[in-house]
PDB file of C-alpha atoms in Angstrom:
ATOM      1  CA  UNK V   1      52.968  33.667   3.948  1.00  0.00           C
ATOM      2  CA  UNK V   2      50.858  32.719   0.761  1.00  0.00           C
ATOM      3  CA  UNK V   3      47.517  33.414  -0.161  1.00  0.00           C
ATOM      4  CA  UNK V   4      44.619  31.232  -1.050  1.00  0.00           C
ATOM      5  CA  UNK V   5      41.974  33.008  -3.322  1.00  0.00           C
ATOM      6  CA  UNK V   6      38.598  31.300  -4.309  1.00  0.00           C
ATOM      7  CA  UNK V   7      35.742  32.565  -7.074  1.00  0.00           C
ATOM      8  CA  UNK V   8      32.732  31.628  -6.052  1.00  0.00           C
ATOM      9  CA  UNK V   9      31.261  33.376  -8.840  1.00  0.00           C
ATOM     10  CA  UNK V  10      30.577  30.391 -10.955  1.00  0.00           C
ATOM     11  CA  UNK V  11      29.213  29.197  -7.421  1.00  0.00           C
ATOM     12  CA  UNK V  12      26.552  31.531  -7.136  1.00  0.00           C
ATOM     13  CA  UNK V  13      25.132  31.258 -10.799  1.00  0.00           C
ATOM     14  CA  UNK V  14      24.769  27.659 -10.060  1.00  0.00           C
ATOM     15  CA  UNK V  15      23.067  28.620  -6.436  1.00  0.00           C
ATOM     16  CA  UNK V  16      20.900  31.454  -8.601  1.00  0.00           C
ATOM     17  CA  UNK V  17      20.670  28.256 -11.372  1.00  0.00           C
ATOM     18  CA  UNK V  18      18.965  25.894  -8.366  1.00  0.00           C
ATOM     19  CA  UNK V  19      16.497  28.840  -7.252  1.00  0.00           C
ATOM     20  CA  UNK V  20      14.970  28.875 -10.577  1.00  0.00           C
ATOM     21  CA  UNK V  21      14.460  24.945 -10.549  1.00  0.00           C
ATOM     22  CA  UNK V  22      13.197  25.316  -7.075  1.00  0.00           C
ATOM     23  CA  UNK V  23      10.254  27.777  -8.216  1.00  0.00           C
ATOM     24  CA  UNK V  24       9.415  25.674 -10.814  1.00  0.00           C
ATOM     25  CA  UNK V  25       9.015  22.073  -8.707  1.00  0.00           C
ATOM     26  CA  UNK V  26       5.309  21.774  -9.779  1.00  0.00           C
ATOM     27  CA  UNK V  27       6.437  21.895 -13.058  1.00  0.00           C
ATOM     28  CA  UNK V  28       8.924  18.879 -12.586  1.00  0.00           C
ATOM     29  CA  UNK V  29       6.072  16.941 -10.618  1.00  0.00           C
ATOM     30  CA  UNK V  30       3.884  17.477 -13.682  1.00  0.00           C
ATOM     31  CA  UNK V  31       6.886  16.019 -15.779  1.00  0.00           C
ATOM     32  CA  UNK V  32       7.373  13.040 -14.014  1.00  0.00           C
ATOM     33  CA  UNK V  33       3.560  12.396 -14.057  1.00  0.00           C
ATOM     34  CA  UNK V  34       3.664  12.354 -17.861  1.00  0.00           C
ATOM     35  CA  UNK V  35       5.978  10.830 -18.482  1.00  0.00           C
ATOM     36  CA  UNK V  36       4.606   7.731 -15.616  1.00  0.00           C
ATOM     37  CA  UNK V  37       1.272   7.830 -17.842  1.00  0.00           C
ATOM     38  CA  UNK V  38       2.941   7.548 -20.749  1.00  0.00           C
ATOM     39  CA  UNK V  39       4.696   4.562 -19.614  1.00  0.00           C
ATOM     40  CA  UNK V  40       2.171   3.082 -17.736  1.00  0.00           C
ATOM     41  CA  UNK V  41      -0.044   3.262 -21.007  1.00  0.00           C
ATOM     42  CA  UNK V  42       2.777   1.489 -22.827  1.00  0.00           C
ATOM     43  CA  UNK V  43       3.013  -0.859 -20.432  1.00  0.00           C
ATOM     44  CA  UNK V  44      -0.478  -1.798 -20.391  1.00  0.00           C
ATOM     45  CA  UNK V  45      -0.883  -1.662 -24.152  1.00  0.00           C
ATOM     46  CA  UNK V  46       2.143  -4.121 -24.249  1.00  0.00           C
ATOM     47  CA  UNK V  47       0.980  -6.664 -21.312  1.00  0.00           C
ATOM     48  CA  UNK V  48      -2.089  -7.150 -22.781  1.00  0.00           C
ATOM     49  CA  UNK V  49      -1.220  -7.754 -26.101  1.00  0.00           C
ATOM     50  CA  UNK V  50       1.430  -9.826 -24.460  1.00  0.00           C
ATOM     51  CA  UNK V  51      -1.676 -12.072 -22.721  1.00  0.00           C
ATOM     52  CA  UNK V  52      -2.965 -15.471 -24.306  1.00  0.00           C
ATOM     53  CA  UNK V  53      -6.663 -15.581 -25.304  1.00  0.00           C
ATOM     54  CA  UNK V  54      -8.648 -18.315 -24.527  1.00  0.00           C
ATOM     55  CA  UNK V  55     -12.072 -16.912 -23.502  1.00  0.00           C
ATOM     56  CA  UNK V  56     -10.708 -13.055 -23.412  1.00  0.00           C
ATOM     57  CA  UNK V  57     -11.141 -12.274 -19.592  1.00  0.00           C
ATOM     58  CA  UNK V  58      -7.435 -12.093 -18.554  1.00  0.00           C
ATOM     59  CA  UNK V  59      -6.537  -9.510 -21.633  1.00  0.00           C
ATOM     60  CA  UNK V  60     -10.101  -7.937 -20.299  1.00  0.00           C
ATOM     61  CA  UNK V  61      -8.733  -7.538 -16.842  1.00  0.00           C
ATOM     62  CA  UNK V  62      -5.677  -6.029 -17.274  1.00  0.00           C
ATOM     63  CA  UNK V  63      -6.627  -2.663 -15.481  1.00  0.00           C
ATOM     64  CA  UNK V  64      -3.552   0.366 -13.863  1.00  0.00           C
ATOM     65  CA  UNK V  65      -4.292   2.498 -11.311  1.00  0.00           C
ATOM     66  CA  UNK V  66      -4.196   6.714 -11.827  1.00  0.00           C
ATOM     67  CA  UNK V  67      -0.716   8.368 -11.521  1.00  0.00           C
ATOM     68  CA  UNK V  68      -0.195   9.229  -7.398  1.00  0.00           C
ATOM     69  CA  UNK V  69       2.302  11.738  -6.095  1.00  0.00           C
ATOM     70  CA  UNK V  70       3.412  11.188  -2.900  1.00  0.00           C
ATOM     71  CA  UNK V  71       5.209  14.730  -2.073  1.00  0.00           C
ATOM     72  CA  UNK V  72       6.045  13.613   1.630  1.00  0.00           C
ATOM     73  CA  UNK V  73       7.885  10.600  -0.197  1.00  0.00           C
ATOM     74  CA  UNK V  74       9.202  12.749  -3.298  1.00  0.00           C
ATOM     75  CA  UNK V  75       7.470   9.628  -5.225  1.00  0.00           C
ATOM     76  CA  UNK V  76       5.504   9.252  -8.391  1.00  0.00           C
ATOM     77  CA  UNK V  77       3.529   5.828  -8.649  1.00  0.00           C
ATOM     78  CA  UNK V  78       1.544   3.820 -10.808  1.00  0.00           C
ATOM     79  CA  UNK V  79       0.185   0.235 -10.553  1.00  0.00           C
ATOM     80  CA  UNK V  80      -0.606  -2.476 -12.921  1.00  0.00           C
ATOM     81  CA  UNK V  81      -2.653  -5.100 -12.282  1.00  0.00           C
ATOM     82  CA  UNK V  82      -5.096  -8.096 -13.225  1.00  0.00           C
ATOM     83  CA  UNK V  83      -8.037  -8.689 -11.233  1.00  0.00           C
ATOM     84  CA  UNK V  84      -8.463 -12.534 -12.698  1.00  0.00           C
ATOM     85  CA  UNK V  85      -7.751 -15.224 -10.069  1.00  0.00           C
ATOM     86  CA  UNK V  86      -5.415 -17.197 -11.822  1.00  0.00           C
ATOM     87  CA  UNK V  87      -3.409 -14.744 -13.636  1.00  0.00           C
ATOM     88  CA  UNK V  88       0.071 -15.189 -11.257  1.00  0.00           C
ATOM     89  CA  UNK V  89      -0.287 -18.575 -12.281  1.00  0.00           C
ATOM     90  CA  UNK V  90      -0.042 -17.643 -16.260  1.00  0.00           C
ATOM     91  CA  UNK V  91       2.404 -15.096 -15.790  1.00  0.00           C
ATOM     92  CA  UNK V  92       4.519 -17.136 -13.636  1.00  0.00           C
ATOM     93  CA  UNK V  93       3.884 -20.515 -14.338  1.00  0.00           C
ATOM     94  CA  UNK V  94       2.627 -23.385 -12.299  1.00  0.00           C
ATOM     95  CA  UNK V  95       2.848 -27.012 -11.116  1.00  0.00           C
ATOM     96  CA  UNK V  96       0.835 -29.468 -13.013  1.00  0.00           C
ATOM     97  CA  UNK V  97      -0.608 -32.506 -10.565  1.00  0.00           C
ATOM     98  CA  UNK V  98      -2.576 -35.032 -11.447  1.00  0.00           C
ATOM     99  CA  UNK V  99      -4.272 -37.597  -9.139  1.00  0.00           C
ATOM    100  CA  UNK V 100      -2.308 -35.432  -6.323  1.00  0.00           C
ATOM    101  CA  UNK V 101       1.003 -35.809  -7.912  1.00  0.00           C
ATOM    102  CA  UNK V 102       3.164 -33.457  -9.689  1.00  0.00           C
ATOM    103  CA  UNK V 103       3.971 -34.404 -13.406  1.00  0.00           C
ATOM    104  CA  UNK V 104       5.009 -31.141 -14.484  1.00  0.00           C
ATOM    105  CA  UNK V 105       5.447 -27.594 -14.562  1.00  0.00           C
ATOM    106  CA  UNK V 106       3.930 -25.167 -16.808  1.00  0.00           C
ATOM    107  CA  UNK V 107       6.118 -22.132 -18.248  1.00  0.00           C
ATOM    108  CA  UNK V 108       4.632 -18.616 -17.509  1.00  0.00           C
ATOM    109  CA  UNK V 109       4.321 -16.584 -19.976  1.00  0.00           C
ATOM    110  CA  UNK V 110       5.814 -13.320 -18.342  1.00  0.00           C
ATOM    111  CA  UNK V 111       3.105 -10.885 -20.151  1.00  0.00           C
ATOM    112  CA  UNK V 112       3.759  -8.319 -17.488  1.00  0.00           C
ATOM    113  CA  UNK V 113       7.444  -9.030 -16.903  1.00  0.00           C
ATOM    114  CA  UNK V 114       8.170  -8.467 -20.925  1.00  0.00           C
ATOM    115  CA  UNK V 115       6.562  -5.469 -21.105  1.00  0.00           C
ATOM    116  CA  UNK V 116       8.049  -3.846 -18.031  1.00  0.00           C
ATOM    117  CA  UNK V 117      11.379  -4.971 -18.962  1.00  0.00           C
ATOM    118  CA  UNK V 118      10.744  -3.530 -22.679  1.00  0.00           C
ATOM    119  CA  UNK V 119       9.620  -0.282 -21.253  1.00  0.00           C
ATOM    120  CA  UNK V 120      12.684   0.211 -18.656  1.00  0.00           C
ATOM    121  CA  UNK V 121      14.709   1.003 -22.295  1.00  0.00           C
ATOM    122  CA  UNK V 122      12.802   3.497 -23.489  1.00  0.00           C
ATOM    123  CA  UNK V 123      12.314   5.214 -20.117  1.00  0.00           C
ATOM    124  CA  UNK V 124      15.489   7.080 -20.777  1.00  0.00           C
ATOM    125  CA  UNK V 125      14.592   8.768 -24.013  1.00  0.00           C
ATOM    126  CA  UNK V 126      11.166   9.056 -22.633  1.00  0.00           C
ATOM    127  CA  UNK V 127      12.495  11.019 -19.432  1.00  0.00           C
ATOM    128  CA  UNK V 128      14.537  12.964 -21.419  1.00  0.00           C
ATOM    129  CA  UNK V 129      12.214  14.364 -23.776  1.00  0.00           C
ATOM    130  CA  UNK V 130       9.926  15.612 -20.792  1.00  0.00           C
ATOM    131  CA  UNK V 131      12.794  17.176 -18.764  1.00  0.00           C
ATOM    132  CA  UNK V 132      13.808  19.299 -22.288  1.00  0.00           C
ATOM    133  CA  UNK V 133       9.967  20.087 -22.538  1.00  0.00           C
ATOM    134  CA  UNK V 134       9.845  21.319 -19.100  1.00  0.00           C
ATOM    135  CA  UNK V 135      12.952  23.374 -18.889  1.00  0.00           C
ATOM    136  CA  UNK V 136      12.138  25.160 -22.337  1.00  0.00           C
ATOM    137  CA  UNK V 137       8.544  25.860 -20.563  1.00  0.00           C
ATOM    138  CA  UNK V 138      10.148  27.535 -17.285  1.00  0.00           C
ATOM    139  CA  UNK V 139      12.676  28.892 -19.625  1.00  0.00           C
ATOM    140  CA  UNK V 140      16.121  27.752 -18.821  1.00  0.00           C
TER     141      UNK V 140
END
């Protein structure tokens, strides 16, 4: 008959490891809401400087919302948005019609799209300089 012998004591450092962590989940909230204000102000910064100017009230009304947690979700949000009525139709583009007929299409210009797609490569680097932060502060 043979034996089968297990050491969980690499196990229960990781279990002692996750306890830590645990105690410290405000402190991870409070990371991931940095670093979502941090983004959401480079975002912001970067759509509006992305926005045409003809009479300066679409740059104007670029506008985000505060940082919410959502614990019951486990979710961090932030939204960015422009108040102006026809700002979908610059980011996006539109039809052009004339005399009820459609002659063209206007590009958008993607100011929001560019800089959310800009920002999604230095989330990483972002997100990794707040975790560090955060486990030297509940000292890892």
């Amino acid at each position: 008959m043979s034996k089968v012998g297990f050491d969980f004591s690499e196990l229960e450092g990781l279990e002692h490891d996750l306890r830590r962590i645990a105690k410290h989940d405000g402190e991870i909230r409070k990371a991931s809401e940095r670093v979502l204000n941090k983004l959401a102000k480079t975002v912001l910064a970067a759509t509006k400087s992305n926005t045409p100017v003809r009479s300066g009230a679409l740059r104007r009304n670029w506008q985000r919302t505060p940082v919410k947690v959502d614990v019951f979700r486990d979710e961090v949000s932030v939204k960015i948005y422009n108040i102006t009525e026809y700002a979908p139709y610059v980011e996006y583009g539109h039809r052009i019609v004339v005399n009820g007929i459609t002659v063209g299409f206007a590009d958008g210009v993607l100011m929001l799209t560019t800089a959310v797609k800009d920002a999604e490569k230095i989330l990483p680097e972002m997100v990794e300089e707040q975790i560090i932060a955060a486990l030297e502060r509940i000292g890892k």
